[in-house]
Coordinates of C-alpha atoms in Angstrom, one line a residue:
X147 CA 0.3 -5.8 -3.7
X148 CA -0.9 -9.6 -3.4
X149 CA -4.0 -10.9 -4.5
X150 CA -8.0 -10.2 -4.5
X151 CA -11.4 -11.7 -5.0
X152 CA -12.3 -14.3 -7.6
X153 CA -14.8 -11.6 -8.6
X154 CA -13.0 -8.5 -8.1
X155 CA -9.5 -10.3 -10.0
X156 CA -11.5 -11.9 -13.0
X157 CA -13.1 -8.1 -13.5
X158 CA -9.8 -6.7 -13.1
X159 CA -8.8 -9.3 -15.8
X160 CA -11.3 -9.0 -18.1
X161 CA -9.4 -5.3 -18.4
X162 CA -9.8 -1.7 -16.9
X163 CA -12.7 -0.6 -19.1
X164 CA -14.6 -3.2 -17.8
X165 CA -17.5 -1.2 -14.9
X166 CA -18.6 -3.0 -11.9
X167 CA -22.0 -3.5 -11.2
X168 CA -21.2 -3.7 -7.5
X169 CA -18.8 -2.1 -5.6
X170 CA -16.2 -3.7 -5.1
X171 CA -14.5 -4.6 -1.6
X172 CA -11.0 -4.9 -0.2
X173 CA -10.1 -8.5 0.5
X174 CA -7.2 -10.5 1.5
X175 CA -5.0 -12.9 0.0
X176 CA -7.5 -16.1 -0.3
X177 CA -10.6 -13.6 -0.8
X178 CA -10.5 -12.8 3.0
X179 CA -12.8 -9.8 4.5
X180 CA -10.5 -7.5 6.1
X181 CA -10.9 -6.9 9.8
X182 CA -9.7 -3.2 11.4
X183 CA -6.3 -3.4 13.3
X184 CA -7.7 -2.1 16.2
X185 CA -9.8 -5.3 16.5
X186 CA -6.1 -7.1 17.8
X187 CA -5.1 -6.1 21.1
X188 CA -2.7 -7.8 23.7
X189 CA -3.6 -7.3 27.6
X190 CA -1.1 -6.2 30.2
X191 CA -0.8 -10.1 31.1
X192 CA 0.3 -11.4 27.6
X193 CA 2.4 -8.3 27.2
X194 CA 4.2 -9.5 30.7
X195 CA 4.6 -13.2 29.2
X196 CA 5.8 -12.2 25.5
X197 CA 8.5 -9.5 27.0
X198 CA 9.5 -13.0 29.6
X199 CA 10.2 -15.0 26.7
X200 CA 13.8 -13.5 25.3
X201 CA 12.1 -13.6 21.7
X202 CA 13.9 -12.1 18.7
X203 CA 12.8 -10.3 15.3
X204 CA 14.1 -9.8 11.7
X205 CA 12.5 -7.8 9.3
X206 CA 13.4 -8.6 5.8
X207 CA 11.9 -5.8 3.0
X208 CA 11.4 -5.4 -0.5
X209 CA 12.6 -2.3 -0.5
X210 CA 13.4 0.7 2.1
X211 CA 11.6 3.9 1.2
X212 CA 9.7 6.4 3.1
X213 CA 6.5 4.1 3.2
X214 CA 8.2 1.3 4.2
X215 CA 10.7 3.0 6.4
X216 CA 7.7 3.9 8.2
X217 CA 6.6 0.6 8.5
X218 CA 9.6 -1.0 10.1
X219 CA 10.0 1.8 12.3
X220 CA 6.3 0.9 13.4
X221 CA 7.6 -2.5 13.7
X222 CA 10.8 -1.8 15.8
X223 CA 8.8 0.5 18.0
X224 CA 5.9 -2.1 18.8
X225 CA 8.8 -5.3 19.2
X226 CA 10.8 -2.5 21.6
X227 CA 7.5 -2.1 23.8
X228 CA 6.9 -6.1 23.5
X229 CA 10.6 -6.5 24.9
X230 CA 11.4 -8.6 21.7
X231 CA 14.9 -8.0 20.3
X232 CA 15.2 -6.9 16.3
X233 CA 18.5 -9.2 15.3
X234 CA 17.8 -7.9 11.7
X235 CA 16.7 -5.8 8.9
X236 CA 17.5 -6.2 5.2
X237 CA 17.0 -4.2 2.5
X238 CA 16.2 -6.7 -1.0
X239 CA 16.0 -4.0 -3.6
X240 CA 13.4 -5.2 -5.0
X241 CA 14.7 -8.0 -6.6
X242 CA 13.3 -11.8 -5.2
X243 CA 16.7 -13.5 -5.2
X244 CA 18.3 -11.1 -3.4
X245 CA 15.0 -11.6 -0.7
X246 CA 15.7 -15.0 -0.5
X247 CA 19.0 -14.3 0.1
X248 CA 18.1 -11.9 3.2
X249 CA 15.8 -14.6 4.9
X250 CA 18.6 -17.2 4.7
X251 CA 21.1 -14.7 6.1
X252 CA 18.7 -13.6 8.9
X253 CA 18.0 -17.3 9.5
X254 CA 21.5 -17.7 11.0
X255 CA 20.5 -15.2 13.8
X256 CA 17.8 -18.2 15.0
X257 CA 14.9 -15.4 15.0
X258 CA 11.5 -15.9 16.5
X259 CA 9.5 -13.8 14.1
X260 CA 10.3 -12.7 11.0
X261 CA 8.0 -9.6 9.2
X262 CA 8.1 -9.4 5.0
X263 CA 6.8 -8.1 2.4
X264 CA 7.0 -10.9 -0.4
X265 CA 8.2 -8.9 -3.4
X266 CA 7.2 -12.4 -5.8
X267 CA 3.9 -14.2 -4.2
X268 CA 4.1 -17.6 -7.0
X269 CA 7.5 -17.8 -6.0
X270 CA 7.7 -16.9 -2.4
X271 CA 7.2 -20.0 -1.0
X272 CA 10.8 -21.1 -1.5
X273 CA 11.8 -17.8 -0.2
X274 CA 10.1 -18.2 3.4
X275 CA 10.0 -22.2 3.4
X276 CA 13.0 -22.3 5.3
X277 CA 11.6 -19.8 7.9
X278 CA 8.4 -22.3 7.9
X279 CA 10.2 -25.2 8.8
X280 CA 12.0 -23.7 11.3
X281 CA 8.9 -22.6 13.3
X282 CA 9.5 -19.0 12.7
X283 CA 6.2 -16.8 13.1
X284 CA 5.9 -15.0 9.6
X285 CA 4.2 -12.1 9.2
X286 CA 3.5 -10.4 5.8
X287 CA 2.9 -7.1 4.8
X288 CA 0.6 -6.6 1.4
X289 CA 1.3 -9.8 -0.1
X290 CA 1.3 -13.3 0.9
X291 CA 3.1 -16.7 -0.6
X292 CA 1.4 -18.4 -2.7
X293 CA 0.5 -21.9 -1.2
X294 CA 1.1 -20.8 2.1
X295 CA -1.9 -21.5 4.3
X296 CA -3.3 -18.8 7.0
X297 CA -2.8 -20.0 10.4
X298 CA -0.6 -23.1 9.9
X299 CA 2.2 -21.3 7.3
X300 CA 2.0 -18.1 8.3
X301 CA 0.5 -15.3 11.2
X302 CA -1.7 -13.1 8.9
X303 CA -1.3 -10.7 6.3
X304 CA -1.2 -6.5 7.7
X305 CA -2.4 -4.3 4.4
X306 CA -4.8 -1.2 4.0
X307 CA -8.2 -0.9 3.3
X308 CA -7.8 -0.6 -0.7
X309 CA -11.1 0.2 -1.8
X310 CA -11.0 2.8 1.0
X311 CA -8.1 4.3 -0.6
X312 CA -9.0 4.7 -4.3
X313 CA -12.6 5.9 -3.0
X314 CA -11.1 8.4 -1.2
X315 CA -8.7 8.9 -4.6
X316 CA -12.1 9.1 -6.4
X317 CA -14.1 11.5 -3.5
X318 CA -11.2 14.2 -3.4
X319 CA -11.0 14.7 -7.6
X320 CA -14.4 14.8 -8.1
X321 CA -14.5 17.2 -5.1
X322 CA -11.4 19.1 -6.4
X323 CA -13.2 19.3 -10.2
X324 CA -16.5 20.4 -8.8
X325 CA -18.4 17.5 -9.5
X326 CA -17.9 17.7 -13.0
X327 CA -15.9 17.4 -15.9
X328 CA -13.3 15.2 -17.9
X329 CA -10.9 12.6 -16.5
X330 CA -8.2 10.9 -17.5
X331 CA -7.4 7.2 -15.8
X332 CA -4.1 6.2 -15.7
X333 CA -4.1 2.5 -14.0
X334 CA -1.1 0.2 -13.0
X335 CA -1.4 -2.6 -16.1
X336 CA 0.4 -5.6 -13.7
X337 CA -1.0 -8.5 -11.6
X338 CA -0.2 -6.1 -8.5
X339 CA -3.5 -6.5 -6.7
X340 CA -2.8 -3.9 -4.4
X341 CA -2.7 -0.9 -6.9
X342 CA -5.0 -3.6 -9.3
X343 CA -7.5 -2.7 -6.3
X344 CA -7.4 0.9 -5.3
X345 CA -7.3 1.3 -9.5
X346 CA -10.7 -0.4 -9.2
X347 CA -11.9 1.2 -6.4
X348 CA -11.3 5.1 -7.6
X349 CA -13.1 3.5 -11.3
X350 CA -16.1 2.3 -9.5
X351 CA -16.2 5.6 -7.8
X352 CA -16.0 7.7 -10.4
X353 CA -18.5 5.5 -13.0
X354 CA -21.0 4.9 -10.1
X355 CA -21.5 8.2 -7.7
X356 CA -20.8 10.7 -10.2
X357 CA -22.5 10.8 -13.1
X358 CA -21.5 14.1 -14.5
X359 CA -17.6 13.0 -14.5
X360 CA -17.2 11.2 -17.1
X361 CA -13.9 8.9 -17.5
X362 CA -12.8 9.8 -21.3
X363 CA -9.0 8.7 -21.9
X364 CA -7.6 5.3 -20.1
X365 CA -4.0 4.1 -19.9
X366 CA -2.3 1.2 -17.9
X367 CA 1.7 1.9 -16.5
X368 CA 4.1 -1.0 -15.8
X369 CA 7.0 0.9 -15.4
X370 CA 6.8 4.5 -13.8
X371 CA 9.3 6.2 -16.1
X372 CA 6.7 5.9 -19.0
X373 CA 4.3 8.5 -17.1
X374 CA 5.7 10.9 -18.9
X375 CA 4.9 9.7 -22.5
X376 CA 1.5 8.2 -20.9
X377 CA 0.3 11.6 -19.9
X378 CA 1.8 13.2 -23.0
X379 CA -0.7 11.0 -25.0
X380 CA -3.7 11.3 -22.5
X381 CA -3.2 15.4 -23.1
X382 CA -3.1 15.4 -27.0
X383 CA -5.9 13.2 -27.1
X384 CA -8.3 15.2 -24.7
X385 CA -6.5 18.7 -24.4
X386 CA -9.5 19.1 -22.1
X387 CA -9.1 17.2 -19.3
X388 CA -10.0 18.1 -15.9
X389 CA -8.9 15.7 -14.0
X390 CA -5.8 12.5 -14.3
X391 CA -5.6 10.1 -11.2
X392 CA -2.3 8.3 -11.1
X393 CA -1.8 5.1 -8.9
X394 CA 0.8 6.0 -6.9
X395 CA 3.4 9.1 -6.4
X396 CA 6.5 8.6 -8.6
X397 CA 4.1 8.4 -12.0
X398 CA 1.9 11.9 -10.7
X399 CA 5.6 13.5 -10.4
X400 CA 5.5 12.3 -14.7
X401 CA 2.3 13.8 -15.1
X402 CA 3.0 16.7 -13.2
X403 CA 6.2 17.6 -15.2
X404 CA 3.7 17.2 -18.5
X405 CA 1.2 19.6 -17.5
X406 CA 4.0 22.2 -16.4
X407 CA 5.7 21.6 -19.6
X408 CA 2.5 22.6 -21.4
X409 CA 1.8 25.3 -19.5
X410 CA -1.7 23.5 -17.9
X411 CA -2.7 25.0 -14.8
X412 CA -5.5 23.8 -14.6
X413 CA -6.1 19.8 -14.7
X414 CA -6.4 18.7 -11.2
X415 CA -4.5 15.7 -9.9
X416 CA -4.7 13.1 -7.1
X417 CA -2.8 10.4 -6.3
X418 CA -1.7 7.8 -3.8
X419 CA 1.5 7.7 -1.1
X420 CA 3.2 10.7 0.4
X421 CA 6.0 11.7 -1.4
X422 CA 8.0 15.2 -0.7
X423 CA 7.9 16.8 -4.0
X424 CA 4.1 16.2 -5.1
X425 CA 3.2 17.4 -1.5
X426 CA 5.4 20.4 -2.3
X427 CA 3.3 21.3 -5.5
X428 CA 0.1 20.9 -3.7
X429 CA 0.7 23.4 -0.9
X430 CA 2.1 25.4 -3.4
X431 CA -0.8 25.7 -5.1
X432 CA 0.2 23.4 -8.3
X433 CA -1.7 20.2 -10.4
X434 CA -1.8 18.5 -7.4
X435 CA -5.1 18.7 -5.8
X436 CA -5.1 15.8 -2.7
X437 CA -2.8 12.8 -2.0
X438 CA -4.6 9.7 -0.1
X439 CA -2.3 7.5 2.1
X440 CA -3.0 4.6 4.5
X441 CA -1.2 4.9 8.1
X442 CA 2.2 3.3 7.4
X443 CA 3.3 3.4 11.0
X444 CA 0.1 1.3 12.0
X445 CA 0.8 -1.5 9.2
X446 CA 4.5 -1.8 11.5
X447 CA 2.7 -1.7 14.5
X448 CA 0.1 -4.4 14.1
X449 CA 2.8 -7.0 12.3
X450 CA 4.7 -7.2 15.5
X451 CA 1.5 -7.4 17.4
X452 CA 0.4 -10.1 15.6
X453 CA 3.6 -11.9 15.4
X454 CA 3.9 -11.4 19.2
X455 CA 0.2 -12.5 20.1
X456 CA 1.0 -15.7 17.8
X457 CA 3.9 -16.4 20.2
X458 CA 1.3 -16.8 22.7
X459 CA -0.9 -19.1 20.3
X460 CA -3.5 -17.0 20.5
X461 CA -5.4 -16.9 17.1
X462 CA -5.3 -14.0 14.6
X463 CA -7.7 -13.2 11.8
X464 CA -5.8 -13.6 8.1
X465 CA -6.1 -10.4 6.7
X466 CA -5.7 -7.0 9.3
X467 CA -6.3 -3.2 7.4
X468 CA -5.8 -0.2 8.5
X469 CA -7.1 3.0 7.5
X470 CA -6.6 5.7 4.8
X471 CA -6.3 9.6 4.5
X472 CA -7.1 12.5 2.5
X473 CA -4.2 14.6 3.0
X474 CA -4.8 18.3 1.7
X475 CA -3.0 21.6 1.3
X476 CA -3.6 22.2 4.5
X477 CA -3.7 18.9 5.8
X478 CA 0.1 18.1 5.3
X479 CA 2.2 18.2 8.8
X480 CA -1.4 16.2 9.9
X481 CA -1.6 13.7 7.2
X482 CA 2.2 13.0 7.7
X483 CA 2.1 11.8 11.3
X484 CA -1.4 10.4 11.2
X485 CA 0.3 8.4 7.8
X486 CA 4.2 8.3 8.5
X487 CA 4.4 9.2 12.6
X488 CA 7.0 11.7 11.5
X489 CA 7.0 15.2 11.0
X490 CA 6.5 16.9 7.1
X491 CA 10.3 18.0 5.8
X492 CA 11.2 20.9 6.4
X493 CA 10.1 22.7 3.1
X494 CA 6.5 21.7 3.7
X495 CA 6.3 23.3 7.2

């Protein structure tokens, strides 16, 4: 959800049709390679001096949903075993003033650390410069503040590997289409650099490793309630289609309702983020062919790690991923502790 290479965002720019003649690769904020989470580890000794230090936590979120409830409860879980103290956790409904709000609300409580996930980079800044100036140890998920500098503003920035994800997106339709056929591309048309790269990755995927699928209809989707009418379209210009990737959950559940509606059986679907009812029609046998997800849990677990190790001054690289899933018809219960560390509702059990 933040930002991406000067290569990678000028393609992106230049529009989605455009193909890469290289693959591209997840990077952080500033253009950062991304470095596995398992590369940050605290020893039983810094552990000892962290949980001695009577340090406190806020998390302030965009929003609260199952991804990100799985997050903070990574989060709380990790700050628990770190015996730091969470004084806070606001919910900003997506809206930026409302974040700003929460931070100077949490302020009051004096916290150590404080873990976000900036819902407005280019205007961040005067949402966590308060926090800054106070010495608070930020920690972002996804995105970072623009003008905010690695190290001296803020800890690091926790994400997922993107390009991992939209391969994988790319790996299971193909796989699910039989190497061959029709697909139709439905990308998220926003500066948004998280979907902009796992868009790009599942592209590259498809235009570069399979050359008998051939990418025929494209459409970008700013607002998720237009999947409906997106897909609509995509289907009356190629009735054929084998295939329709969407870039996240909510707009599959459009397209889903489309096929159904028409009676279409048989156009395979994959998309992005766990979500109940699109895992129901895939173990029911439905559109829904595979959902890829990143580990959630791990994203919470590593921002509290980081903050804590940066209590300790002890450096942290600027851009931490973790990794992604296929999860499968019969890969769901799995898929949703490896993603969410929870067990799969009821209905899918």
């Amino acid at each position: 959800m933040t930002h991406f290479s000067k290569t990678f965002g000028a393609a992106l720019a230049l529009g989605a049709t455009l193909a890469y003649a290289e693959q591209p690769a997840t990077v952080g904020p500033n253009g950062e390679a991304p470095t596995p989470v398992s590369n940050l580890s605290l020893s039983a000794d810094e552990t000892a001096k962290i949980a001695a230090g009577n340090h406190t936590a806020a998390l302030v979120w965009h929003e609260l949903y199952d991804w990100s409830n799985s997050v903070a409860r990574g989060a709380k879980d990790e700050f628990t075993r770190l015996g730091i103290e969470v004084v806070a956790e606001t919910d900003a409904n997506f809206d930026p003033s409302r974040q700003k709000s929460d931070v100077e609300t949490v302020m009051a409580k004096e916290p150590s650390i404080i873990v976000s996930l900036p819902i407005d980079p280019p205007t961040a800044a005067g949402v966590y410069g308060i926090a800054r100036d106070a010495g608070v140890k930020l920690v972002f998920v996804d995105n970072a503040v623009n003008g905010f500098t690695h190290g001296t503003d803020y800890v690091t920035v926790v994400s997922a590997d993107l390009f991992q994800i939209g391969n994988k997106a790319a790996v299971a339709l193909a796989e699910a289409m039989g190497g061959k056929g029709e697909v139709g591309y439905m990308y998220h048309d926003a500066d948004f650099p998280v979907t902009n790269q796992r868009d790009g990755a599942f592209k590259w995927t498809i235009e570069n490793e399979y050359p008998d699928i051939k990418i025929v209809t494209e459409s970008g989707m700013t607002d998720p309630a237009n999947a409906e009418d997106i897909a609509r379209g995509m289907l009356m210009r190629n009735p054929e289609l084998d295939g329709i990737y969407t870039p996240w959950a909510e707009p599959a559940l459009g397209v889903l309702s489309v096929l159904r509606q028409q009676g279409n059986a048989d156009a395979k679907v994959v998309t992005i983020d766990l979500n109940e009812p699109a895992a129901l029609d895939m173990v029911g046998g439905g559109n829904i062919a595979a959902i890829v997800a990143d580990e959630a849990y791990n994203i919470g677990v590593y921002a509290a790690r980081a903050a804590a190790a940066s209590l300790l001054d002890k450096p942290v690289d600027p851009f931490l991923v973790v990794d992604a899933l296929t999860i499968g018809p019969d890969s769901v219960a799995d898929g949703w502790m490896k993603s969410l560390h929870s067990e799969a509702p009821a209905s899918l059990r």
